[in-house]
CSV table of C-alpha atoms in Angstrom, one decimal:
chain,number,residue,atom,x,y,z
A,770,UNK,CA,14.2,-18.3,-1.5
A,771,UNK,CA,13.9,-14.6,-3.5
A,772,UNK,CA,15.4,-11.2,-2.0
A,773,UNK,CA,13.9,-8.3,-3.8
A,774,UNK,CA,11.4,-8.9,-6.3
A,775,UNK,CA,12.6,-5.9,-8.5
A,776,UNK,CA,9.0,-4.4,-10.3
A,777,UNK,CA,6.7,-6.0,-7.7
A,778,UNK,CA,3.2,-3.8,-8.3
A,779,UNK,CA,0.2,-3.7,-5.8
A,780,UNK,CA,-1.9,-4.8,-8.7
A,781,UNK,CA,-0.3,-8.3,-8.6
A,782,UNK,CA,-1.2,-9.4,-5.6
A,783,UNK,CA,-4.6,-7.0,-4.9
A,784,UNK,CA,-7.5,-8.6,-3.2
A,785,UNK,CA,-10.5,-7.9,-6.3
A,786,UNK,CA,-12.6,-7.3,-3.2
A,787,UNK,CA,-10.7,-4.6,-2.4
A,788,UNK,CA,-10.9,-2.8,-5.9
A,789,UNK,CA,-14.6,-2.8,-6.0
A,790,UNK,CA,-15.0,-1.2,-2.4
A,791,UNK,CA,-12.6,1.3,-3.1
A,792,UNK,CA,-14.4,2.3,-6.3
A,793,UNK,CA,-18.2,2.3,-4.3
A,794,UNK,CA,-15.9,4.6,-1.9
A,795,UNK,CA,-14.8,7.2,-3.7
A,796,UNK,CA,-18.3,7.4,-5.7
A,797,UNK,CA,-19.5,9.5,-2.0
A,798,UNK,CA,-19.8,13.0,-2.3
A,799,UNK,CA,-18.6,13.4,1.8
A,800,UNK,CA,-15.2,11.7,1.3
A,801,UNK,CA,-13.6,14.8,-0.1
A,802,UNK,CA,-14.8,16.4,3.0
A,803,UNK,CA,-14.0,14.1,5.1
A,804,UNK,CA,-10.3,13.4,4.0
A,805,UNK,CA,-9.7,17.4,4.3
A,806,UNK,CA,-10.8,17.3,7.1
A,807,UNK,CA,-8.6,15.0,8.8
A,808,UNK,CA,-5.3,16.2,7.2
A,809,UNK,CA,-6.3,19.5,8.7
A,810,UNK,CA,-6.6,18.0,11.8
A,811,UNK,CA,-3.2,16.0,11.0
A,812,UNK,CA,-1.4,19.3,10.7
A,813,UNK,CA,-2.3,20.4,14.2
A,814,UNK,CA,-1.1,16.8,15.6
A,815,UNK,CA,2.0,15.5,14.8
A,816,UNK,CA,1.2,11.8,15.0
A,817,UNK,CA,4.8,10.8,14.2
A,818,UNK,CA,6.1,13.1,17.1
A,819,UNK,CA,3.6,11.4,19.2
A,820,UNK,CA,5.6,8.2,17.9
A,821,UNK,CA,9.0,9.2,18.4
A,822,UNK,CA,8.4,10.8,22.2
A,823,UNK,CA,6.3,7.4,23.1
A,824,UNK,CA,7.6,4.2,21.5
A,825,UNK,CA,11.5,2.8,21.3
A,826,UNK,CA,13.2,3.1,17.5
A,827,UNK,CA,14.3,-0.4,15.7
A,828,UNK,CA,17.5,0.0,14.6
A,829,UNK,CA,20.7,-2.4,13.6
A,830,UNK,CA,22.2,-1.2,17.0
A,831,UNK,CA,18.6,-1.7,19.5
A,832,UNK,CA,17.3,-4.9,17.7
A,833,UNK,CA,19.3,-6.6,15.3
A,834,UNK,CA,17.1,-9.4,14.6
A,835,UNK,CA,13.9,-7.2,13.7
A,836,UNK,CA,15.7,-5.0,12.0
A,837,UNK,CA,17.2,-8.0,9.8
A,838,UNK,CA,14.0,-9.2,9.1
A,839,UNK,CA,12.5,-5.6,8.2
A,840,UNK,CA,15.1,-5.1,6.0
A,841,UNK,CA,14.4,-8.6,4.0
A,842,UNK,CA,10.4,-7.6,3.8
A,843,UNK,CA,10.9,-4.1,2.5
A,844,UNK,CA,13.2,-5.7,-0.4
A,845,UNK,CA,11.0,-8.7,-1.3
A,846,UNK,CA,8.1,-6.2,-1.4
A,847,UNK,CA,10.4,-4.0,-3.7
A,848,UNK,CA,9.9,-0.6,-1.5
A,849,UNK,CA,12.0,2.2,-2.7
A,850,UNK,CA,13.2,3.3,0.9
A,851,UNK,CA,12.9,2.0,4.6
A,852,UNK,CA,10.3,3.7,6.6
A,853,UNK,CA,10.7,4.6,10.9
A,854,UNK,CA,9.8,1.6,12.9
A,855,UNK,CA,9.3,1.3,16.7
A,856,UNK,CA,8.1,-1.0,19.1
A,857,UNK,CA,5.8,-0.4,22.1
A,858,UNK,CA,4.4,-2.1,25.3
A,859,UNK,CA,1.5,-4.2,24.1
A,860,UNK,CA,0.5,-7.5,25.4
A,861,UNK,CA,-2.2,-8.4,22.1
A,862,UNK,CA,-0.5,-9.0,18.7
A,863,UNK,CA,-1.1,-6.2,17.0
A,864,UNK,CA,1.1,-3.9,14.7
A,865,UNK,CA,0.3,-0.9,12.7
A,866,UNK,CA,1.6,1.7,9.9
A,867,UNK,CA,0.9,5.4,10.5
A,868,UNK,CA,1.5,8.3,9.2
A,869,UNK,CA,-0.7,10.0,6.1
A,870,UNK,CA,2.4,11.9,4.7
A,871,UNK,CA,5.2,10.3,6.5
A,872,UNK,CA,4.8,6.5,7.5
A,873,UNK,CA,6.2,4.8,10.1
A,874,UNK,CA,5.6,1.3,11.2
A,875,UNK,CA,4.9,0.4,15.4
A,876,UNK,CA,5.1,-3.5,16.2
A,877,UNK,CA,3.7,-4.4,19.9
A,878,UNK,CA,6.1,-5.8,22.1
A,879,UNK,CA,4.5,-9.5,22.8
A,880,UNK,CA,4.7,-9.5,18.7
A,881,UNK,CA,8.7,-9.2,18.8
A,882,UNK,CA,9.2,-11.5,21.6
A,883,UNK,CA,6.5,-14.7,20.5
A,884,UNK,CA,7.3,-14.1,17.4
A,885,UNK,CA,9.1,-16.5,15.1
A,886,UNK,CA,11.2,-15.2,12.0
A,887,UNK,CA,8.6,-16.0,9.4
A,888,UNK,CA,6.1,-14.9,11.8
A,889,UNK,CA,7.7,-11.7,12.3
A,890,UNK,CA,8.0,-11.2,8.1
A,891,UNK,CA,4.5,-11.3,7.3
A,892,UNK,CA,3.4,-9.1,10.1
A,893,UNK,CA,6.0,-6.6,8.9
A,894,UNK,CA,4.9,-7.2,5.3
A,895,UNK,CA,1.7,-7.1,6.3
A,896,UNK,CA,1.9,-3.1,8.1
A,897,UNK,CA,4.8,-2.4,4.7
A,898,UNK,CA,1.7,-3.5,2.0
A,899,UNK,CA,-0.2,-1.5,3.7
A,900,UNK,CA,2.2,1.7,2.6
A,901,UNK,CA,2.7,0.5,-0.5
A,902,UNK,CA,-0.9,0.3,-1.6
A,903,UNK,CA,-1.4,4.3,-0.2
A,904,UNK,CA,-4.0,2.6,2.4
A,905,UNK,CA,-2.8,4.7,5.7
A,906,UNK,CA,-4.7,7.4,4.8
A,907,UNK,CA,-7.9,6.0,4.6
A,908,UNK,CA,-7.4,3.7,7.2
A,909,UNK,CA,-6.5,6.3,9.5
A,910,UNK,CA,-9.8,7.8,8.7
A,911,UNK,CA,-11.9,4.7,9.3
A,912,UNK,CA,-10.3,4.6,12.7
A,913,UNK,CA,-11.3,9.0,13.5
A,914,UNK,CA,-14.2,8.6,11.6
A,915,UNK,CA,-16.9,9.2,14.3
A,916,UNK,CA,-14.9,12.0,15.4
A,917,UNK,CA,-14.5,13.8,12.2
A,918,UNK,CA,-18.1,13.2,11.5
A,919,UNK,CA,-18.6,14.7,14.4
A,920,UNK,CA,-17.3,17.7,13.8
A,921,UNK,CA,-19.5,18.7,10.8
A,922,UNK,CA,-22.7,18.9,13.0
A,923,UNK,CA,-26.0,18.5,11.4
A,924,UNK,CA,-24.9,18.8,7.8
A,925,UNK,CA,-23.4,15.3,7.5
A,926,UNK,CA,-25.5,13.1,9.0
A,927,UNK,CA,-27.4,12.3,6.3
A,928,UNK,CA,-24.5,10.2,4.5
A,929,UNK,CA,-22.8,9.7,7.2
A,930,UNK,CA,-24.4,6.2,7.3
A,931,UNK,CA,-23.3,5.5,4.1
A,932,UNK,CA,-19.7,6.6,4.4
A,933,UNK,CA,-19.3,4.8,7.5
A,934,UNK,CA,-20.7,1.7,6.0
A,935,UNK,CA,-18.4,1.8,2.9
A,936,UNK,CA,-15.1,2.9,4.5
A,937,UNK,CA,-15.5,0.4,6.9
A,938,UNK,CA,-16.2,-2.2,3.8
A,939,UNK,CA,-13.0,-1.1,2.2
A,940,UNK,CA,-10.8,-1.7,5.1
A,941,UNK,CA,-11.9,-5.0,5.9
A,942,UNK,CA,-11.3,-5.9,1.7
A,943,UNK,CA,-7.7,-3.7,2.2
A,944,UNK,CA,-6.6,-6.3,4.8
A,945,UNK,CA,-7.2,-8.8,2.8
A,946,UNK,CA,-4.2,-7.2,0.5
A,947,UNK,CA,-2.3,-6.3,2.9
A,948,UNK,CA,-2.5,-10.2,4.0
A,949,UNK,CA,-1.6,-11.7,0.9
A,950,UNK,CA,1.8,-8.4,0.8
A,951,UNK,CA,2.5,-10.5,4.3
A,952,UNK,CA,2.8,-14.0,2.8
A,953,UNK,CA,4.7,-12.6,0.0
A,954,UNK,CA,7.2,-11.2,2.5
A,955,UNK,CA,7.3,-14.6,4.7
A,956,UNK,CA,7.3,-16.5,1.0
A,957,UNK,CA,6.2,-19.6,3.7
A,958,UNK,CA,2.3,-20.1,3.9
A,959,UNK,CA,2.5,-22.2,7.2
A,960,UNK,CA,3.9,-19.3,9.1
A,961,UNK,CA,1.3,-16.4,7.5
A,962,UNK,CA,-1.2,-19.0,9.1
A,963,UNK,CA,0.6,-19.8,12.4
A,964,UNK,CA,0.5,-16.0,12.5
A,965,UNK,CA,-3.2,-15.6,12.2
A,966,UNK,CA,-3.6,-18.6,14.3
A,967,UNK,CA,-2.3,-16.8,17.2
A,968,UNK,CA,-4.9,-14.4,16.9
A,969,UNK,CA,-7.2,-16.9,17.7
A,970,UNK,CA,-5.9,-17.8,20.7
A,971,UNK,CA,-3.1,-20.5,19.7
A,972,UNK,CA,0.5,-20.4,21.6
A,973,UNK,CA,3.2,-22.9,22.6
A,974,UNK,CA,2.2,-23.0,26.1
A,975,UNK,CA,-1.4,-24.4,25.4
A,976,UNK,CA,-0.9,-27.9,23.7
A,977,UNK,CA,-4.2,-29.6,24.1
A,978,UNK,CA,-6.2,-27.3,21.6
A,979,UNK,CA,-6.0,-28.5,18.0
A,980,UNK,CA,-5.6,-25.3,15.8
A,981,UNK,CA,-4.7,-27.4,13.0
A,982,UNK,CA,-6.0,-25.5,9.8
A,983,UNK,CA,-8.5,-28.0,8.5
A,984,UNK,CA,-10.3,-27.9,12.0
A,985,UNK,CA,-10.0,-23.8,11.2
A,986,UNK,CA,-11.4,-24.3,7.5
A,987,UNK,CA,-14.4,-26.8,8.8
A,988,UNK,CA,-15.5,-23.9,11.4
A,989,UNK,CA,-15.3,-21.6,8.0
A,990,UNK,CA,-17.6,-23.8,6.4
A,991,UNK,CA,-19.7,-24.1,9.2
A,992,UNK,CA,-19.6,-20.4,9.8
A,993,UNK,CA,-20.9,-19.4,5.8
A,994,UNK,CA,-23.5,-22.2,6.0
A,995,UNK,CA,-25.0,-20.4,9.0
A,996,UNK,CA,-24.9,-17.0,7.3
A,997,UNK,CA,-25.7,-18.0,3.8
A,998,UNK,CA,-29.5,-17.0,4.2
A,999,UNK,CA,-30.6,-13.7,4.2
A,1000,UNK,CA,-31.3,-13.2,8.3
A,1001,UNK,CA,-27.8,-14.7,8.1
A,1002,UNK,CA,-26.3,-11.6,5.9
A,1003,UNK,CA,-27.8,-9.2,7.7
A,1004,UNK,CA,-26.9,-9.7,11.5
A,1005,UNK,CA,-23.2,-10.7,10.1
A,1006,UNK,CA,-23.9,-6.8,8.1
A,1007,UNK,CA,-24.8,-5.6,11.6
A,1008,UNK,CA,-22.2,-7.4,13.4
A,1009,UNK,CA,-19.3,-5.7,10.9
A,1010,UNK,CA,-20.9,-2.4,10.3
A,1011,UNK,CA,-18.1,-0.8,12.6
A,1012,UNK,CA,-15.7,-3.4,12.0
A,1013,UNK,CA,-12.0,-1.7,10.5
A,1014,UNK,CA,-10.8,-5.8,10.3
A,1015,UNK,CA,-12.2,-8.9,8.7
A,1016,UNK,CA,-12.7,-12.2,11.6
A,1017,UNK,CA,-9.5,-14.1,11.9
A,1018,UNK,CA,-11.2,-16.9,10.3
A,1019,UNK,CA,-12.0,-15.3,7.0
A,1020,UNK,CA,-8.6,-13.8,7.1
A,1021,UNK,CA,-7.0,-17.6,7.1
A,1022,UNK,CA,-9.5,-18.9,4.5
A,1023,UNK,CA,-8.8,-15.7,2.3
A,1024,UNK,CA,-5.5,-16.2,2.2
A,1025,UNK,CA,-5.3,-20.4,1.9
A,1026,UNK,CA,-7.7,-19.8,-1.3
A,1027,UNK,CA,-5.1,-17.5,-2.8
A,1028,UNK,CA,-2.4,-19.4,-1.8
A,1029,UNK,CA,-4.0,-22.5,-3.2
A,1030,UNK,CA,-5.1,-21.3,-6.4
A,1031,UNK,CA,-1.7,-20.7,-7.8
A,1032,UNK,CA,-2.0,-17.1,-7.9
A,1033,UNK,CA,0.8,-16.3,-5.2
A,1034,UNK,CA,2.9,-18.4,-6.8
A,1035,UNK,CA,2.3,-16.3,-10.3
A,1036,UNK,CA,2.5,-13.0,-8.6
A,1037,UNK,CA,6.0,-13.4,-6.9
A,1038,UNK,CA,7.5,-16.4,-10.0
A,1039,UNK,CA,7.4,-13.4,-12.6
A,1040,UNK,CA,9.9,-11.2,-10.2
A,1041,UNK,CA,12.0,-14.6,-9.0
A,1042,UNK,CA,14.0,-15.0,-12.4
């Protein structure tokens, strides 16, 4: 079991998809607007004090346990300092890292209390790989996007299509990344999938649905084989246009290809010496 891994870079564990969306991104003359935009609009709301008058502050003293296992995912993904985190009233899973100058991390409440230790560790390295790969900017974009479009009238709507179709693209591809950050912060593949499983409807109070992963890597298989044509790729296009998150199930074959190829184990052996 590794602690920090001292020199861990984004670059070693970056989903390629990622890369190439980011790239077909910044290639659109309206990003530049659009990101101006929104830190203009950042300066007259102060998320974080939004955050801080709303949500309840994890600290040694309000949560030890959380706070343990945030303080073991920000050294094994080698972060130079420990960023805010709260917790709030929400009954889905959900998590997410804010905050386009200063981040912050907020966990939903059903997370911390269903949550088991390695469970926890990949959702927190999940929202702390988000940081460290700079993608809470862009994120928070995807997510205001309409409304910052919005805002430039007439003038934009021309590649506003466009934009929207390849911010969206790159988020989906960032949380892929941000995925494989979790597993390296859990360093146990079967509870990165337990995780996901849960999102899928899995929990220890229903025990007569099989969520085993091969039944969840057969309804992958079944899933490309129906979108493998071309009628196929363009309603799943449709279906995703809007979409700021791949489907769970592409999420738990994503990561059970990297884990399997050997390349997690490459990324975090280098570091574990």
């Amino acid at each position: 079991m590794y602690e920090r891994l001292s020199g861990l870079k984004v670059t070693d564990y970056e989903h390629p998809g990622e890369k190439v969306s980011m790239a077909a991104l910044r290639k659109i003359p309206l990003l530049d607007l659009v990101v101006g935009k929104y830190m203009d609009m950042m300066i007259q709301f102060d998320l974080r004090a939004e955050c801080v008058g709303s949500n309840f502050r994890i600290t040694p003293q309000t949560n030890p346990r959380i706070y343990k296992l945030y303080q073991l995912a920000l050294s094994r993904l080698d972060m130079p300092k420990e960023y805010p985190l709260y917790s709030t009233l929400g009954y889905d899973y959900n998590a997410f890292a804010a905050g386009a100058k200063d981040n912050f991390i907020v966990v939903h409440s059903s997370c911390i209390s269903d949550y088991s230790d390695g469970e926890m560790l990949q959702l927190l390295g999940h929202e702390i790989g988000h940081i460290k790969s700079g993608h809470v900017l862009y994120h928070s974009i995807a997510h205001s996007l309409n409304s910052i479009l919005a805002s430039f009238g007439g003038l934009a709507q021309g590649a506003a299509v466009g934009l929207q179709y390849a911010i969206m693209d790159w988020s989906r591809k960032a949380e892929y990344t941000a995925d494989r950050a979790g597993l390296i912060a859990a360093a146990d593949f079967d509870s990165t999938i337990s995780l996901t499983m849960k999102l899928l409807g899995q929990s220890d109070h229903i025990g007569y649905i099989d969520f085993s992963l091969d039944k969840v890597l057969k309804q992958v298989d079944d899933f490309e084989m129906e979108t493998s044509d071309l009628i196929g790729k363009l309603l799943y296009a449709n279906f995703t246009l809007t979409a700021t998150h791949p489907w769970s199930i592409l999420r738990i074959k994503q990561l059970y290809d990297w884990y399997q190829s050997g390349e997690y184990r490459a990324a975090v052996e280098k570091y574990n010496r």
